[in-house]
Coordinates of C-alpha atoms in Angstrom, one line a residue:
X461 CA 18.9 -18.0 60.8
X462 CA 17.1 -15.2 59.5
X463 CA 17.8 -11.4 57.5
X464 CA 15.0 -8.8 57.7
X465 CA 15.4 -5.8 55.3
X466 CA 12.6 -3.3 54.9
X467 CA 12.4 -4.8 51.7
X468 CA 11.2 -8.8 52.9
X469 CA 13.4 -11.5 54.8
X470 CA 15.1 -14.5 54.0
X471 CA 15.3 -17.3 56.4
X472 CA 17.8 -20.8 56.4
X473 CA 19.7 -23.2 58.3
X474 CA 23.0 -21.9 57.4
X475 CA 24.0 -18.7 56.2
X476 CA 27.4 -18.2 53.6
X477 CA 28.1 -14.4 53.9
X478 CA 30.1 -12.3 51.6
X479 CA 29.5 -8.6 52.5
X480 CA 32.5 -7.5 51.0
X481 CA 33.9 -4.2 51.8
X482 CA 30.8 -3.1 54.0
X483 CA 31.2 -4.5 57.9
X484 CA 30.6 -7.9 58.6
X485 CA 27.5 -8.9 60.2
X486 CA 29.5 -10.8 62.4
X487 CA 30.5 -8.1 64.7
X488 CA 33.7 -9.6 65.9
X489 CA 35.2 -10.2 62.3
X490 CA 34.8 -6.1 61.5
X491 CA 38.2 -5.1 63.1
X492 CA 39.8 -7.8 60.7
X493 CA 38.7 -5.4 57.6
X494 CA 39.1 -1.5 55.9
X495 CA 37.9 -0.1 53.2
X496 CA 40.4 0.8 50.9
X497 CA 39.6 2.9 47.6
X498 CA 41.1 1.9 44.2
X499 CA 40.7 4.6 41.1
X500 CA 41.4 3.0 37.3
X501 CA 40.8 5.1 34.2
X502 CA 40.1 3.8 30.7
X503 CA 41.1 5.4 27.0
X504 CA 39.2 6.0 24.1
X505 CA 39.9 3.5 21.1
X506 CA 43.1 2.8 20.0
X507 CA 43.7 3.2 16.2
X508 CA 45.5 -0.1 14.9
X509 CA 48.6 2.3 14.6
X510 CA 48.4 3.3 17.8
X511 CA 48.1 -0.4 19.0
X512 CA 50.7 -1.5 16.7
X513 CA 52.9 1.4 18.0
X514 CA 53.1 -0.1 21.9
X515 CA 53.3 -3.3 20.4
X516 CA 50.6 -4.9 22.4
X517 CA 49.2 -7.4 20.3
X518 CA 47.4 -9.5 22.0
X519 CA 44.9 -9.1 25.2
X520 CA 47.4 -10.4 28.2
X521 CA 46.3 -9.0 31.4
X522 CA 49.3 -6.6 32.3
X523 CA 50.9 -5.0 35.9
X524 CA 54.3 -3.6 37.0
X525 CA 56.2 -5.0 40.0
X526 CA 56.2 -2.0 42.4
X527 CA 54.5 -2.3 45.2
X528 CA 52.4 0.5 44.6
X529 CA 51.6 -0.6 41.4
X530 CA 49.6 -0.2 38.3
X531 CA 47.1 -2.9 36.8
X532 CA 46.4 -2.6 33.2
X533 CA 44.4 -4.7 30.3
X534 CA 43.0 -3.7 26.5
X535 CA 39.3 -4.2 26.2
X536 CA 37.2 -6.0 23.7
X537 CA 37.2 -2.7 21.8
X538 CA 40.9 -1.8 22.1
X539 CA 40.9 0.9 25.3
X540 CA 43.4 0.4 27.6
X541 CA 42.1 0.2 31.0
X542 CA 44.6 1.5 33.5
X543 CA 43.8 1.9 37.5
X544 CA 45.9 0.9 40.9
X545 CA 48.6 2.9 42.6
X546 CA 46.7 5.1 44.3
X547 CA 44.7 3.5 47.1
X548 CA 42.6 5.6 49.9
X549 CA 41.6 4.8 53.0
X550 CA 39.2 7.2 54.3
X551 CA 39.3 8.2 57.8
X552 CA 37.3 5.9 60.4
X553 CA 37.2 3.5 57.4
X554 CA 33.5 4.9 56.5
X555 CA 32.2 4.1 53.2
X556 CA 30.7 6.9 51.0
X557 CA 29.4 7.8 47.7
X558 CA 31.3 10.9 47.6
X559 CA 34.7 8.8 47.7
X560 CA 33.6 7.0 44.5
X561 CA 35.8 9.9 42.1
X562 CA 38.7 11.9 43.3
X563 CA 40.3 13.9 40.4
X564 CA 43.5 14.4 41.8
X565 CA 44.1 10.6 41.5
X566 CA 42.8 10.5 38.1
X567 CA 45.1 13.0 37.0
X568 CA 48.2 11.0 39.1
X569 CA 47.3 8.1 36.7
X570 CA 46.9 9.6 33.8
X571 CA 50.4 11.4 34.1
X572 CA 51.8 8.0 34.7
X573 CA 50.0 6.6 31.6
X574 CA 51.7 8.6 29.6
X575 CA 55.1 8.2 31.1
X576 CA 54.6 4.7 30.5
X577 CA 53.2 4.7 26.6
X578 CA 54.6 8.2 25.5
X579 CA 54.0 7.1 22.3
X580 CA 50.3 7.8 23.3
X581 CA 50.6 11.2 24.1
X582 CA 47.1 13.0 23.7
X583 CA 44.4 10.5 23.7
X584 CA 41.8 11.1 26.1
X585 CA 40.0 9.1 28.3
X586 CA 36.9 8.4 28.3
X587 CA 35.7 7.1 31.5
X588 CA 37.1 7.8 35.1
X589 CA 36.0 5.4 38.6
X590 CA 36.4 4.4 41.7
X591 CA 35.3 2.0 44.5
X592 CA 36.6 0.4 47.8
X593 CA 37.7 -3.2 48.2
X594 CA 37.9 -4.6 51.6
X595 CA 41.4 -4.9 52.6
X596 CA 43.0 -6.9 55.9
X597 CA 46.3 -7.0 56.9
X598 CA 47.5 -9.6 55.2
X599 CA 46.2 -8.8 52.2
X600 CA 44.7 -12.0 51.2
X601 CA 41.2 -13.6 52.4
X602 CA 40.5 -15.3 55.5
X603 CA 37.8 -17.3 56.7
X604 CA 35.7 -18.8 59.7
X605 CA 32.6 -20.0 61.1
X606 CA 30.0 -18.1 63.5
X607 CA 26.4 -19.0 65.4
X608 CA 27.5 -22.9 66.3
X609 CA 29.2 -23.3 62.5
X610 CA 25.4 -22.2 60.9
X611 CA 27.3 -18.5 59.6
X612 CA 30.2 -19.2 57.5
X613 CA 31.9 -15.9 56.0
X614 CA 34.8 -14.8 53.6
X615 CA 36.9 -11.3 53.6
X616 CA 39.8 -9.7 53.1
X617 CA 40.3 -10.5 49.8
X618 CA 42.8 -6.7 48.8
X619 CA 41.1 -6.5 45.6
X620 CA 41.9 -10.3 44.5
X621 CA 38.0 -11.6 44.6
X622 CA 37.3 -11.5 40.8
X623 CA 39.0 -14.5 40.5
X624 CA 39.2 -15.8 44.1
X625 CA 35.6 -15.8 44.9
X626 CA 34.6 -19.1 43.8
X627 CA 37.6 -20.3 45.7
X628 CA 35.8 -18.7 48.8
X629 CA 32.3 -20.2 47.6
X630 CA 33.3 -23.8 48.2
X631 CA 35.3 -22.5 51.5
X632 CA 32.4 -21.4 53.0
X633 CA 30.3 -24.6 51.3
X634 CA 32.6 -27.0 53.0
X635 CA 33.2 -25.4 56.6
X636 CA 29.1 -25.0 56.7
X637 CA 29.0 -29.2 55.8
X638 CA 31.8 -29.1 58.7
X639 CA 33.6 -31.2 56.2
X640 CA 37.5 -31.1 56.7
X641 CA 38.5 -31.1 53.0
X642 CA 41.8 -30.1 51.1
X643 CA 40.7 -26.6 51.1
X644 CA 39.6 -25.7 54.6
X645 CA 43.3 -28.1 55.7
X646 CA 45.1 -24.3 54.3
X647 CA 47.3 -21.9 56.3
X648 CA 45.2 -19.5 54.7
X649 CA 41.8 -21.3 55.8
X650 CA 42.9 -21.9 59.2
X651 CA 44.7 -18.3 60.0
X652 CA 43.2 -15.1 60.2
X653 CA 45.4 -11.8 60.0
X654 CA 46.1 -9.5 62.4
X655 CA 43.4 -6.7 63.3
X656 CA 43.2 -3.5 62.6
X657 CA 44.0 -1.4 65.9
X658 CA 41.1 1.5 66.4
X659 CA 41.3 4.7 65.5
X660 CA 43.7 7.2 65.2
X661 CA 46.2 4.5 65.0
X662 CA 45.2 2.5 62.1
X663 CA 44.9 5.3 59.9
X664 CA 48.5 6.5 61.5
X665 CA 49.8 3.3 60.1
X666 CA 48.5 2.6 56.9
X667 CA 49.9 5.6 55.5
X668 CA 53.0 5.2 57.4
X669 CA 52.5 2.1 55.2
X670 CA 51.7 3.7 51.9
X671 CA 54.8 6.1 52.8
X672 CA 57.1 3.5 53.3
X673 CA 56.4 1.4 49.8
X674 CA 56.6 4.7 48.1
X675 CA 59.9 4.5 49.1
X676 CA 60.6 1.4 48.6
X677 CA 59.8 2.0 45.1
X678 CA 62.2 5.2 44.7
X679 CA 65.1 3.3 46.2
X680 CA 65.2 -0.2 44.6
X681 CA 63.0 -1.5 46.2
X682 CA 64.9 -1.4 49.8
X683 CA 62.8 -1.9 52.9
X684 CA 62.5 0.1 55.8
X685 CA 62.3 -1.5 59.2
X686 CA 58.7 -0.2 59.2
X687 CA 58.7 -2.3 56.1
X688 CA 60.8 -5.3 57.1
X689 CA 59.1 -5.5 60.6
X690 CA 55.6 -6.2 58.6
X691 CA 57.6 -8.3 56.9
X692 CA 58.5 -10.3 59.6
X693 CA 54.3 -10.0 61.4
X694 CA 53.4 -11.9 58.4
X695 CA 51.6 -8.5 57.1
X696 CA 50.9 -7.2 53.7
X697 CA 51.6 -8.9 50.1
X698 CA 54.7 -10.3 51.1
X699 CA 53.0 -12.2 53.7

């Protein structure tokens, strides 16, 4: 198997690929995957009043339970990272620079920073990004082999790689030894998720999707049968 860049080549027997949110080089595994974009904010440093007035006092890792929900965390030097909610899928699920910052999400999350620690009110923040994360329907990763079991790959991870990825390392590792192990014996190893349909459609229903968790989220946290019938496909985080 071989790669050629402008830049050199690499050649081996078997090839692991994790390509992330840009399209898989296995052409039939592309429809499996979108780009979604996730925006997060971070604070300037907290005074140890200001720390002691939330009562955070140690590091834990921190989200709510919406579905649209907010991730948050305290850094070495006592910001408060604070990102999710948001998420954008882009048209024709192209990826692009210019989709890296979008203020009006950045302003959504800070207002909801503040409604969450109004103790807080007026410190700034410092720095402001974005990125996409490769998202599939069931919003966990999936796996498989291509090329005769000599291209193994890993996607779909919805934003849950940081600490997944090694998982998906020795995955890929054993299906490329074609060695039927504890790992590649999972639901999750053996499945794959439904597709995405092509355009207009899939960008019909994902915010059809986003529309229906927001929702969800004003009223209890009761389904709708857009909702319930994902539910039932085995889509999404409840799946």
């Amino acid at each position: 198997m071989g790669v050629r860049t402008p830049y050199g080549k690499v050649l081996a027997r078997r090839v692991a690929l994790g390509t992330n949110v840009f399209p898989s080089l296995v052409k039939r595994v592309r429809a499996y995957t979108v780009p979604v974009y996730d925006y997060a904010l971070t604070t300037e440093p907290l005074s140890p009043e200001q720390l002691a007035s939330i009562g955070w006092k140690n590091r834990q890792g921190l989200g709510d339970s919406a579905n649209q929900f907010h991730y948050f965390r305290i850094t070495a030097d006592h910001r408060i990272l604070w990102g999710g909610y948001d998420a954008i899928y882009p048209f024709g699920g192209k990826v692009s620079a210019d989709m890296d910052h979008r203020p009006e999400t950045y302003l959504k999350l800070a207002e909801h920073f503040f409604r969450c620690f109004p103790q807080l009110e007026g410190l700034r923040f410092s720095h402001a990004w974005g990125g996409a994360i490769d998202t599939c329907s069931r919003f966990s990763a999936f796996f498989g082999t291509a090329h005769k079991g000599k291209v193994a790959y890993a996607a779909g991870f919805t934003g849950l790689g940081v600490g997944a990825t090694r998982f998906g390392a020795d995955v890929m590792l054993d299906l490329l030894a074609g060695e039927r192990t504890e790992r590649t014996e999972l639901d999750m190893v053996r499945s794959k998720p439904l597709p995405f349909p092509p355009e207009p459609v899939a960008w019909a229903g994902i915010g059809l999707t986003k529309w229906s968790l927001a929702r969800a989220d004003e009223n209890g946290g009761r389904r709708n049968l857009w909702l319930k019938t994902m539910d039932r496909l085995g889509l999404g985080f409840d799946s």
